[in-house]
Tab-separated table of C-alpha atoms in Angstrom:
chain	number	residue	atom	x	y	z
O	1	UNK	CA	3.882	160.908	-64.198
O	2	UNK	CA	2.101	161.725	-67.491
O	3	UNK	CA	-0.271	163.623	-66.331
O	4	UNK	CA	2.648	165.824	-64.147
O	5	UNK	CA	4.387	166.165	-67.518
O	6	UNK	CA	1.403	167.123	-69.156
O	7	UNK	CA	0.156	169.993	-66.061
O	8	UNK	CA	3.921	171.373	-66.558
O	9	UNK	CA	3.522	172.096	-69.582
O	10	UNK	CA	0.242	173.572	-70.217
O	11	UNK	CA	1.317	175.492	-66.719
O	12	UNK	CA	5.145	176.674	-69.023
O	13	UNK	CA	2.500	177.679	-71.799
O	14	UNK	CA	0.173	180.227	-69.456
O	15	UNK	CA	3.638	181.253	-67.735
O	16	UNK	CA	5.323	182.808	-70.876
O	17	UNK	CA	2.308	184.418	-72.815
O	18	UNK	CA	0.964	186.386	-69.726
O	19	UNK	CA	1.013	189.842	-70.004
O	20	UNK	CA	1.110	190.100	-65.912
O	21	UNK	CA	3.897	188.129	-65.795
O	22	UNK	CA	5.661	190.559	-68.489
O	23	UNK	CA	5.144	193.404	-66.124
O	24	UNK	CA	6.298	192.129	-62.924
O	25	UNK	CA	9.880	190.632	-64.771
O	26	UNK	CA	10.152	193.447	-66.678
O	27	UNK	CA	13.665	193.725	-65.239
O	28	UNK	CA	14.794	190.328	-66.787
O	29	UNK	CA	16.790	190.404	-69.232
O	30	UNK	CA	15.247	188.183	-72.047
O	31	UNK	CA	12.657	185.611	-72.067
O	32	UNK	CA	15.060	182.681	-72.336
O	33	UNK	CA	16.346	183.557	-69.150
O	34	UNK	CA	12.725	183.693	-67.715
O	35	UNK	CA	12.292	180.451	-69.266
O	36	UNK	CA	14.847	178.797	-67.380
O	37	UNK	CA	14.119	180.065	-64.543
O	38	UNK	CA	10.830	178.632	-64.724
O	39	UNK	CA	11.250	175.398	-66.518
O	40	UNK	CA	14.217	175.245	-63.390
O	41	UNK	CA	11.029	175.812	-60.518
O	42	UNK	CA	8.742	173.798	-62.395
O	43	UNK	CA	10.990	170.643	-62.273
O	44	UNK	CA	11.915	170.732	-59.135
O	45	UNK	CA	8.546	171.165	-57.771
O	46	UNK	CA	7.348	168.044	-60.201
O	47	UNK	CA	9.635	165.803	-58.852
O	48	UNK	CA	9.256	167.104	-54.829
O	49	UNK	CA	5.641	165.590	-55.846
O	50	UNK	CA	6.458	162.598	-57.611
O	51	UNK	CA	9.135	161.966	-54.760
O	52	UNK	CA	6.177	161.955	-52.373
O	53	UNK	CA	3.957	159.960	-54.199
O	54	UNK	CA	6.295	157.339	-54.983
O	55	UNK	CA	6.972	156.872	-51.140
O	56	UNK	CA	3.223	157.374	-50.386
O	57	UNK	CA	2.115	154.853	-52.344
O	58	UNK	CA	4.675	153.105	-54.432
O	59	UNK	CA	6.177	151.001	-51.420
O	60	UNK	CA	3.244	149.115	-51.216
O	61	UNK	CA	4.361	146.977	-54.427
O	62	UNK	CA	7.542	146.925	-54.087
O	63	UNK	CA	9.441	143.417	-53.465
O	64	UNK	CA	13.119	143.293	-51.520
O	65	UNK	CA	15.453	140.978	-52.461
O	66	UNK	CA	16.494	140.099	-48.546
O	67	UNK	CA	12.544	139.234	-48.388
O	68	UNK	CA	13.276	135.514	-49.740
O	69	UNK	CA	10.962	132.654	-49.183
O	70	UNK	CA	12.867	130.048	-46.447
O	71	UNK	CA	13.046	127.341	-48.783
O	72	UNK	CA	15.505	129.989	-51.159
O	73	UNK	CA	16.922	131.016	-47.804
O	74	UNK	CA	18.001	127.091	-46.860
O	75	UNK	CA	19.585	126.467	-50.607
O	76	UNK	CA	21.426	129.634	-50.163
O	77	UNK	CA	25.020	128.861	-49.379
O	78	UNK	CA	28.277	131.270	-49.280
O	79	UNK	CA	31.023	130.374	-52.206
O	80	UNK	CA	34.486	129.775	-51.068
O	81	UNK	CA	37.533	132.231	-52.602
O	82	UNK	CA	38.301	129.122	-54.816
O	83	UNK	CA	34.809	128.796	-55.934
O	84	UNK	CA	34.392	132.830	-56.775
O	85	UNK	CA	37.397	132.446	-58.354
O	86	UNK	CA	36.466	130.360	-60.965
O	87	UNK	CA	33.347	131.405	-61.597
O	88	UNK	CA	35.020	134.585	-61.967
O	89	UNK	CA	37.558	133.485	-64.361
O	90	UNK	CA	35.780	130.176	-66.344
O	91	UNK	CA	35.067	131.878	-70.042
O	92	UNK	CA	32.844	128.622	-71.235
O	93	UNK	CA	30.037	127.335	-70.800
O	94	UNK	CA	28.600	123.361	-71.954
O	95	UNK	CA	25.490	122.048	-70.768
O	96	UNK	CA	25.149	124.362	-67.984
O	97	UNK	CA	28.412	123.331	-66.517
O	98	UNK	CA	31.178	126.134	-66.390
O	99	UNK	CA	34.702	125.534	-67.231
O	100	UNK	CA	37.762	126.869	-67.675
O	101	UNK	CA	40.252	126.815	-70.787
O	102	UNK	CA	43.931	125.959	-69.988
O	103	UNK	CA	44.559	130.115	-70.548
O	104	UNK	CA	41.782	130.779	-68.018
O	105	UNK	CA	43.118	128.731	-65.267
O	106	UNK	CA	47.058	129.976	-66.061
O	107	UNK	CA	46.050	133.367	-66.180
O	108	UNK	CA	43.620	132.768	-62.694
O	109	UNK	CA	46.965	131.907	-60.811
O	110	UNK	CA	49.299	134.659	-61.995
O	111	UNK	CA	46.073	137.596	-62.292
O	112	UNK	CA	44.280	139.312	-60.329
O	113	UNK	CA	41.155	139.917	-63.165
O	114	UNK	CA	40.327	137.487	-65.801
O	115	UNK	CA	40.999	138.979	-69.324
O	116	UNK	CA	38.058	141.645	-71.012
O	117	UNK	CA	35.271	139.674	-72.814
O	118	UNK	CA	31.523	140.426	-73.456
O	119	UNK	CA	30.145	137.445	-72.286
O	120	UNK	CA	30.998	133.325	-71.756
O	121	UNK	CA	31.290	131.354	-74.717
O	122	UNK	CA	28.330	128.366	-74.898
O	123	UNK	CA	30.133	124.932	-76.418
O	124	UNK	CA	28.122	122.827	-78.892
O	125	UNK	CA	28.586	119.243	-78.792
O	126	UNK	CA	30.806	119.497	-82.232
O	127	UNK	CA	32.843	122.054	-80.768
O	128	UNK	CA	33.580	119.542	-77.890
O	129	UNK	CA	34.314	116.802	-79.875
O	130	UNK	CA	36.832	118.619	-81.578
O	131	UNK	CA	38.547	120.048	-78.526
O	132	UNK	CA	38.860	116.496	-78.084
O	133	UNK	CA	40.685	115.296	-80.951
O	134	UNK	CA	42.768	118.090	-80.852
O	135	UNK	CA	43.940	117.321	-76.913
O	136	UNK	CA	47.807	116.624	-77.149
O	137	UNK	CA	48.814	112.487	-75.986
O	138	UNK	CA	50.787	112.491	-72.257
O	139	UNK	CA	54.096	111.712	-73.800
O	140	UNK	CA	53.708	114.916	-76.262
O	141	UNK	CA	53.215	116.975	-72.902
O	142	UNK	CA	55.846	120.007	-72.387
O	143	UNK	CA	56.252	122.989	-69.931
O	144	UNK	CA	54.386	125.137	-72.160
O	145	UNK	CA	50.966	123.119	-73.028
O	146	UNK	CA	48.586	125.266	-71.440
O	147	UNK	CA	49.899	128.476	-72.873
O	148	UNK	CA	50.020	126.341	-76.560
O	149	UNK	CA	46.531	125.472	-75.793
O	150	UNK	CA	45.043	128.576	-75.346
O	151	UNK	CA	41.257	128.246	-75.635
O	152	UNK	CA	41.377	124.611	-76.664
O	153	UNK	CA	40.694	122.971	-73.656
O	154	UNK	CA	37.834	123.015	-70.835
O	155	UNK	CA	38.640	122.232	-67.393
O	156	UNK	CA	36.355	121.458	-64.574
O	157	UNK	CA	36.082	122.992	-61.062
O	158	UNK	CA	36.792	119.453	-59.349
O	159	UNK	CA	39.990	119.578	-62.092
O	160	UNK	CA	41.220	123.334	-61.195
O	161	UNK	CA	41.097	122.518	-57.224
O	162	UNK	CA	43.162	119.254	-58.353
O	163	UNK	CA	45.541	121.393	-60.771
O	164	UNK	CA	46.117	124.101	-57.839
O	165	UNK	CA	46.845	121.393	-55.117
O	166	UNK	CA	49.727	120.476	-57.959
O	167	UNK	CA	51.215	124.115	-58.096
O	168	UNK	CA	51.839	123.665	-54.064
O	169	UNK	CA	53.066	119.871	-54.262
O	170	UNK	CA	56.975	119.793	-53.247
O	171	UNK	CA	58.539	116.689	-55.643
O	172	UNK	CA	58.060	114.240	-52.699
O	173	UNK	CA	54.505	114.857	-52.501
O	174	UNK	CA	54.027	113.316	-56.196
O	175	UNK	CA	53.558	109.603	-55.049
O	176	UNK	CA	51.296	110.543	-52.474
O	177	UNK	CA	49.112	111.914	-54.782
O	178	UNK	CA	49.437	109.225	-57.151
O	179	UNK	CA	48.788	106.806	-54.729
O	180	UNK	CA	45.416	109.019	-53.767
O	181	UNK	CA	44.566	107.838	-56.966
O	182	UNK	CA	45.396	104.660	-57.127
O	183	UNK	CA	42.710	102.838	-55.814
O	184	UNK	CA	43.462	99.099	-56.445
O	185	UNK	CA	47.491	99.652	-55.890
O	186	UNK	CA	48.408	98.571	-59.637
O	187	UNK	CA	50.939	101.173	-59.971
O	188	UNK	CA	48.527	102.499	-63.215
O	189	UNK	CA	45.453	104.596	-62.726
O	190	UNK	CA	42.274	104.334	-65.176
O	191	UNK	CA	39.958	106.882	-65.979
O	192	UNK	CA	37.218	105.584	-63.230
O	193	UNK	CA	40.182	105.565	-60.504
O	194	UNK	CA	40.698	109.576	-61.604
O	195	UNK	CA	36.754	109.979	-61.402
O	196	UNK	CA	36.552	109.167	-58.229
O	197	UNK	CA	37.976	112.615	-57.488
O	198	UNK	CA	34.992	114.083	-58.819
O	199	UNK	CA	32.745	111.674	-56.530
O	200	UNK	CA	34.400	112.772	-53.380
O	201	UNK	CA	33.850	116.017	-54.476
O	202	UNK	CA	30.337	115.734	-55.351
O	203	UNK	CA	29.691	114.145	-51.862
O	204	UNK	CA	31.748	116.907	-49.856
O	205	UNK	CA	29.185	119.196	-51.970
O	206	UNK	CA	26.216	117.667	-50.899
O	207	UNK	CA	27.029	117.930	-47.092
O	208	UNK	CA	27.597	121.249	-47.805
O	209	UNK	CA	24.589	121.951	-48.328
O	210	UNK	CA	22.615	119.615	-46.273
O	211	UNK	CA	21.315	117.546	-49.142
O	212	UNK	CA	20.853	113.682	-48.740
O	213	UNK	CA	22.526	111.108	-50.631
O	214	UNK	CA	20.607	109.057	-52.742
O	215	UNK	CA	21.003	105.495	-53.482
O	216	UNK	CA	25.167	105.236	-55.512
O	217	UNK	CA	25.518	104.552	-58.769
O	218	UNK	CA	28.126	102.252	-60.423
O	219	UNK	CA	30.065	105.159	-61.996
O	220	UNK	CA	30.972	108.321	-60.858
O	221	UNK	CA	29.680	110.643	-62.636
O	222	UNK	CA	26.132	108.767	-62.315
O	223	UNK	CA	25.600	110.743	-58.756
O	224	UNK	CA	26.154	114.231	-59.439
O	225	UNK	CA	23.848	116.849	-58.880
O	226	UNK	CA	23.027	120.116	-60.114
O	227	UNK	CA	23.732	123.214	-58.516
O	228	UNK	CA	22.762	127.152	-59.590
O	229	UNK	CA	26.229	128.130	-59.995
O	230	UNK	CA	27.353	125.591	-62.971
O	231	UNK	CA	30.483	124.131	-60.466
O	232	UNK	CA	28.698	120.643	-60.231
O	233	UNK	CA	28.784	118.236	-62.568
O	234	UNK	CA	25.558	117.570	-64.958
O	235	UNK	CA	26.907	115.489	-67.745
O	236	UNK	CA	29.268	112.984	-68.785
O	237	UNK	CA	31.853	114.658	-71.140
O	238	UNK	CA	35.215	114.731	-71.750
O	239	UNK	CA	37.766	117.395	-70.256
O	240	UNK	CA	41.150	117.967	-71.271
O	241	UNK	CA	42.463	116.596	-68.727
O	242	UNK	CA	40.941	113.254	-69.355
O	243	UNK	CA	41.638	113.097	-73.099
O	244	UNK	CA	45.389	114.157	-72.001
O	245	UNK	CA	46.033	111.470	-69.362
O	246	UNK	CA	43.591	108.589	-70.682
O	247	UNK	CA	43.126	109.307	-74.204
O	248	UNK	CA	40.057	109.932	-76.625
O	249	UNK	CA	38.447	106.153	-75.800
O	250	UNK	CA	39.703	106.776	-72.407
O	251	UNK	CA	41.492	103.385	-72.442
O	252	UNK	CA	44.849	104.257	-71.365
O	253	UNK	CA	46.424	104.060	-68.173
O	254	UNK	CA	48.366	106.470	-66.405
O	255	UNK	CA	51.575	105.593	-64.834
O	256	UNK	CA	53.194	107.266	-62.281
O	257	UNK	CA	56.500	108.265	-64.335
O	258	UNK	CA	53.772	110.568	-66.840
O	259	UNK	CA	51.500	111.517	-63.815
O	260	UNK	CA	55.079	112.928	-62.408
O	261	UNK	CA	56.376	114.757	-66.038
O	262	UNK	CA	52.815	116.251	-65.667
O	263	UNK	CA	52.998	117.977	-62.748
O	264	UNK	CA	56.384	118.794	-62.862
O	265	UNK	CA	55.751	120.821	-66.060
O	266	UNK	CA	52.482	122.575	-64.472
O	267	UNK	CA	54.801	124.267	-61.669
O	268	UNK	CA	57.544	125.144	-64.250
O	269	UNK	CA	55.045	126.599	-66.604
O	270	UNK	CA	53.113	128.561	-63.972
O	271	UNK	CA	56.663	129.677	-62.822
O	272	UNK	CA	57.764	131.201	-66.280
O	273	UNK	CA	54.799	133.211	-66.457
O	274	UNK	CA	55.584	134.775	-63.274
O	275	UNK	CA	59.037	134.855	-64.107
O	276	UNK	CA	58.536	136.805	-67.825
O	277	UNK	CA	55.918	138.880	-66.546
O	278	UNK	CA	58.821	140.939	-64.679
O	279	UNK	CA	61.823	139.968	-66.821
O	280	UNK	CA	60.637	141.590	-69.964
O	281	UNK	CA	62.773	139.547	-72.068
O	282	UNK	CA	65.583	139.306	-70.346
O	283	UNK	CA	67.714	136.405	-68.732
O	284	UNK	CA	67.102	137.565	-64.861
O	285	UNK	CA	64.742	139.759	-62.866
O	286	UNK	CA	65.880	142.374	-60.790
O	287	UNK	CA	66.084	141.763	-56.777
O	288	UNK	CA	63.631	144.046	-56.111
O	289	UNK	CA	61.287	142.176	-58.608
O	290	UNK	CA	62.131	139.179	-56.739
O	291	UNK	CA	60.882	140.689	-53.663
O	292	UNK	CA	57.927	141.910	-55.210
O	293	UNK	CA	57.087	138.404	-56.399
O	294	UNK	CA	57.340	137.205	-53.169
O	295	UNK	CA	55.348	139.739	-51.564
O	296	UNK	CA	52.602	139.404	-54.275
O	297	UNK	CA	50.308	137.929	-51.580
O	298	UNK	CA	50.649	139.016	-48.257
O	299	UNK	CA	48.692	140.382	-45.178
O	300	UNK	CA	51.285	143.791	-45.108
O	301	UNK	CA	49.549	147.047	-44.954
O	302	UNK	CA	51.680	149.308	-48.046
O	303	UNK	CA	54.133	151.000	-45.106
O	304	UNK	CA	55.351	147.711	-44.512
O	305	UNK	CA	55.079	146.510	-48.223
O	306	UNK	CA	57.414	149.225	-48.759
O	307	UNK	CA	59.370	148.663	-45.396
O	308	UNK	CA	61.075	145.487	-46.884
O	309	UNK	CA	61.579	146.938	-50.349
O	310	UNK	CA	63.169	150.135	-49.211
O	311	UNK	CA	65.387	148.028	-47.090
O	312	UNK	CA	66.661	145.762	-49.959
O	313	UNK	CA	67.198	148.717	-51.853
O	314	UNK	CA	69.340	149.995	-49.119
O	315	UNK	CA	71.255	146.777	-48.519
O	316	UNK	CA	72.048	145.359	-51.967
O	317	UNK	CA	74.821	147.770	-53.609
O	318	UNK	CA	75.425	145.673	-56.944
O	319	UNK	CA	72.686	144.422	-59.174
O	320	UNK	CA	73.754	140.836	-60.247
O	321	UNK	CA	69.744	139.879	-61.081
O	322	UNK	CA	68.252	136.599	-60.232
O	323	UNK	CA	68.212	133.619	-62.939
O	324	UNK	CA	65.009	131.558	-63.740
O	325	UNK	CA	66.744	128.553	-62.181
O	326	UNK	CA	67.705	130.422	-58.956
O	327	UNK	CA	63.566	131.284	-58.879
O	328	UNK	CA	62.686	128.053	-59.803
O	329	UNK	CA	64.778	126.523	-57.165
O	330	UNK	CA	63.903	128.830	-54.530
O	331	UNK	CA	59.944	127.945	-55.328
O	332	UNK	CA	60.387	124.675	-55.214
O	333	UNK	CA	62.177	125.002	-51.328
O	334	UNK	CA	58.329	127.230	-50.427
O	335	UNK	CA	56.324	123.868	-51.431
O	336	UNK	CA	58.928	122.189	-48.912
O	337	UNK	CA	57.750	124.987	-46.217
O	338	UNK	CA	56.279	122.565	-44.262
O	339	UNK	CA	58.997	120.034	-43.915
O	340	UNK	CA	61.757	123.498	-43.576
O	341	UNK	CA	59.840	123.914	-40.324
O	342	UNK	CA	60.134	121.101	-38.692
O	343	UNK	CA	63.588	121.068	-39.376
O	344	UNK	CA	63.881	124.965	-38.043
O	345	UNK	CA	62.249	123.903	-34.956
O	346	UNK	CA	64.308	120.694	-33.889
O	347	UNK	CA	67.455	122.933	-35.011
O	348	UNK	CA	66.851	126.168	-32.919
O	349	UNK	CA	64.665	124.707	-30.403
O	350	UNK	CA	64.138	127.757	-28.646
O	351	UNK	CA	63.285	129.687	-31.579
O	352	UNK	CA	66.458	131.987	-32.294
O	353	UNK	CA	67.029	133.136	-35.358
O	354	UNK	CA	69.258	131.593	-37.727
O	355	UNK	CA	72.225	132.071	-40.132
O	356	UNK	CA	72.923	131.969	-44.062
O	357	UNK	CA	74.452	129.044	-43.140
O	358	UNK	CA	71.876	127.498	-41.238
O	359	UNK	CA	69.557	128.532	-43.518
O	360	UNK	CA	71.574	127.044	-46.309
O	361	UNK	CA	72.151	124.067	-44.609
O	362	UNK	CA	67.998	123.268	-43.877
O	363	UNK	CA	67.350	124.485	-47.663
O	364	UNK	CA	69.487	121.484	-48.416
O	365	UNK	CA	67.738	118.770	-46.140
O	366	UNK	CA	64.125	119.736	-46.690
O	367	UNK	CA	65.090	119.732	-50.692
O	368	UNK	CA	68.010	117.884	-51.683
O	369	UNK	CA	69.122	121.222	-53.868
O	370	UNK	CA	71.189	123.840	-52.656
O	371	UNK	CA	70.111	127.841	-53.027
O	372	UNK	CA	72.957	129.718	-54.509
O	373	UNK	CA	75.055	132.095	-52.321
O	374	UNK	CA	73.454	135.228	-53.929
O	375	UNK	CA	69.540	133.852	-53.753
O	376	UNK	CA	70.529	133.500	-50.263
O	377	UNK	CA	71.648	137.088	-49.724
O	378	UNK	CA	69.196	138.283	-51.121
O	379	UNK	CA	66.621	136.723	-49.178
O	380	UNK	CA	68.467	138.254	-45.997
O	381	UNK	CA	68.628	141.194	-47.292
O	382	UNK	CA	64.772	141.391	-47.506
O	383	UNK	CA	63.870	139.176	-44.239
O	384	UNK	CA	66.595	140.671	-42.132
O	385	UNK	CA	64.826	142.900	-39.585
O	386	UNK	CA	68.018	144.789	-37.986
O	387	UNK	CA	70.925	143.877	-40.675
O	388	UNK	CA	72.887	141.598	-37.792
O	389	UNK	CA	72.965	138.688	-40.215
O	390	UNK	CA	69.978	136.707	-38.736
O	391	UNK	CA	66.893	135.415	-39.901
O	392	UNK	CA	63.437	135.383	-38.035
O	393	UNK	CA	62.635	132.336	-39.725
O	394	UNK	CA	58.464	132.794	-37.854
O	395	UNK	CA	57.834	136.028	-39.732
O	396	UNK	CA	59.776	134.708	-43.124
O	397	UNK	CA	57.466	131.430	-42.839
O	398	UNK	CA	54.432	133.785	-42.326
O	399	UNK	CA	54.780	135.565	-45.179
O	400	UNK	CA	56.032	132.582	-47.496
O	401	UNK	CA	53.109	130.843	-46.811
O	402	UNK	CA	50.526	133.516	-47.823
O	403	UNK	CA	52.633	133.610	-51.062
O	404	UNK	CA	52.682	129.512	-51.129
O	405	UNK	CA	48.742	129.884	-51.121
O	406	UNK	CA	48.814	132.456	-53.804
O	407	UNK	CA	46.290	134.912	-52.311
O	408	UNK	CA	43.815	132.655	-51.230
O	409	UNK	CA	44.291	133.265	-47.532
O	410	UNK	CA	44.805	136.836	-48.399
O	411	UNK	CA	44.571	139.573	-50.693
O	412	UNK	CA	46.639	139.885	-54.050
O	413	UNK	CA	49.230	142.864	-52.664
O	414	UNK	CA	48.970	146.751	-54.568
O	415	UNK	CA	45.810	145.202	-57.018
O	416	UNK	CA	42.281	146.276	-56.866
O	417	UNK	CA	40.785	148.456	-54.388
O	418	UNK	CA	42.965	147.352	-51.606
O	419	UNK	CA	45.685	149.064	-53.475
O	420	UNK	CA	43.911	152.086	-53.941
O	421	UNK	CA	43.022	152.946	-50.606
O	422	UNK	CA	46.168	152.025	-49.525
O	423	UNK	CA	47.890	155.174	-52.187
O	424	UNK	CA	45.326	157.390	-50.788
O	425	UNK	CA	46.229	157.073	-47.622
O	426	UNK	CA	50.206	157.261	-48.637
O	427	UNK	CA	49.481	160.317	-50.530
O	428	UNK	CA	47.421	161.936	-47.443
O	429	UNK	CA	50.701	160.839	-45.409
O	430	UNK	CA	52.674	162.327	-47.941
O	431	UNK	CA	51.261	165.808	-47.699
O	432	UNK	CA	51.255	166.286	-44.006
């Protein structure tokens, strides 16, 4: 390429100082147009030859990535959505290990993108050790302790999956997952008991990827292994999670009455920040930001997205707004969806659709709290294909449950590229 650069140039100098050349552009109107002209020719005719070179003999040397030795080939193994997803949204780093900070995994629920930063932050062992003396006890635990926490927390990938099967735990699901836990049937559960999370895990893992166990160690974090994308556990340190429930010696137990208070303030927290993000202050949302909420994460295509909110628009004449508690109610009836089911199906039997009261009345069964008359209404209003005052319960299921799962059996709806080649083909629509 040097030498091209080089042969260009001495050929520019002959070009312009040729009295031949003067002659036969005597019709040009300056030399700096000639130049260009030239310098235009002479570049396009270098890289026509360096073009052909390069494919001549430059492939020779080259290396493709697909062109991977088998052994890299057999370690290779596809994430799951929950696994890109933290990877995607853990901002620290400790001994090779990612985590997550309590704001990382809050705002990985309710966002579609993790927050702008240049690069993860590495943890020193004194920065740990602080985080740890600063974790909060269980009894000083609230409905906003992740958001008071900020950065001052990590959380592990074992402890997110844990933390996001809490968010979709309906209140009688809390002793069953105690009991998980509760490996000797004490009623209390010690920091080895909540460990053994991260064994199963580690094992699960393994199979995975077709590695063999060796022999088990007494603890468990003494079997881990490590894997290229940080998830796995390398070390024995301290989350947040098992300062907060065990304290720093990690001598405490946990009892079932604080594992409950726990979770319970998870779903209300996670709710709130859902909740604000469309209230803006105020004391309600609108019903069309309710509907919005609830069609955050669904498998509609955008004529349908807007389908259900043109109808609500149509149907609800007075704006009396939705309360926190009405939300917060209504949420925890979709981590009852399973049980609201059953009870559809042995009520209907032949699948028919159902009434407000109906509706009302399995609300009430499956949860033990009653929606309010408006909630209810509203819900209709969206869900109710042809106004005649009935519910296809299959279709509202459907779509509850995509929102249940939070996007994780499909894509966030009107984010990302999804949503924009869903307005381009609105706005192409639009014009014809």
């Amino acid at each position: 390429m040097a030498t091209l650069s080089r042969t260009s140039t001495k050929l520019l100098r002959n070009l312009q100082f040729s009295p031949v050349l003067t002659r036969n552009f005597s019709n040009v109107r300056s030399d700096n147009s000639l130049k260009k002209v030239l310098t235009t020719c002479v570049c396009v005719f270098g890289g026509g030859v360096a073009f052909y070179a390069f494919n001549k003999y430059g492939k020779k040397n080259t290396v493709y990535a697909l062109k991977a030795k088998p052994d890299e080939l057999a370690k290779s193994v596809k994430l799951t959505s929950r696994e890109r997803r933290f990877i995607k949204f853990a901002s620290v780093e400790y001994g090779g290990q990612l985590y997550m900070t309590p704001q990382d995994f809050l705002e990985s629920v309710v966002e579609q993108e993790p927050r702008p930063r240049l690069k993860r932050r590495v943890l020193t062992t004194k920065e740990i050790e602080y985080l740890r003396d600063h974790t909060p006890q269980l009894k000083k635990g609230s409905s906003q302790m992740f958001r008071n926490m900020r950065d001052k927390g990590i959380i592990s990938y074992t402890e997110y999956l844990f933390l996001l099967s809490i968010l979709t735990k309906p209140a009688s699901g809390f002793r069953i997952a105690f009991n998980m836990f509760d490996t000797d049937g004490n009623q209390r559960v010690d920091k080895n008991e909540f460990l053994v999370m991260e064994k199963i895990f580690s094992f699960a893992w393994r199979g995975k990827r077709g590695i063999e166990e060796g022999a088990e160690g007494d603890r468990p974090h003494e079997n881990y292994v490590n894997d290229d994308q940080g998830l796995q556990r390398r070390h024995n340190v301290d989350t947040f999670l098992q300062v907060h429930f065990f304290g720093k010696k990690g001598t405490n137990d946990l009892k079932f009455e604080g594992f409950r208070q726990f979770m319970e303030n998870l779903q209300t927290e996670v709710l709130e920040l859902e909740f604000h993000e469309f209230s803006k202050g105020h004391e309600t949302i609108s019903e069309v930001d309710f509907a919005k909420i609830l069609l955050r994460y669904t498998y509609l295509d955008t004529d349908e997205y807007d389908m259900y909110l043109d109808r609500l628009l149509d149907r609800v004449k007075d704006e009396a707004g939705i309360t926190f508690e009405e939300f917060k109610t209504f949420c925890q009836f979709l981590n009852n969806l399973e049980d609201f089911t059953i009870a559809m199906r042995m009520y209907t039997l032949a699948d028919h659709p159902i009434s407000k009261d109906e509706f009302h009345r399995a609300v009430k069964i499956c949860t033990g709290i009653s929606q309010s008359e408006h909630l209810v209404s509203t819900v209709f209003a969206i869900f109710d294909a042809d106004g005649d005052g009935l519910l296809s319960y299959k279709e509202f299921i459907a779509i509850m449950k995509d929102r249940l799962h939070r996007g994780f059996k499909s894509y966030a709806k009107n984010e990302g590229w999804e949503a924009f080649k869903s307005c381009v083909k609105q706005e192409m629509k639009s014009a014809v």
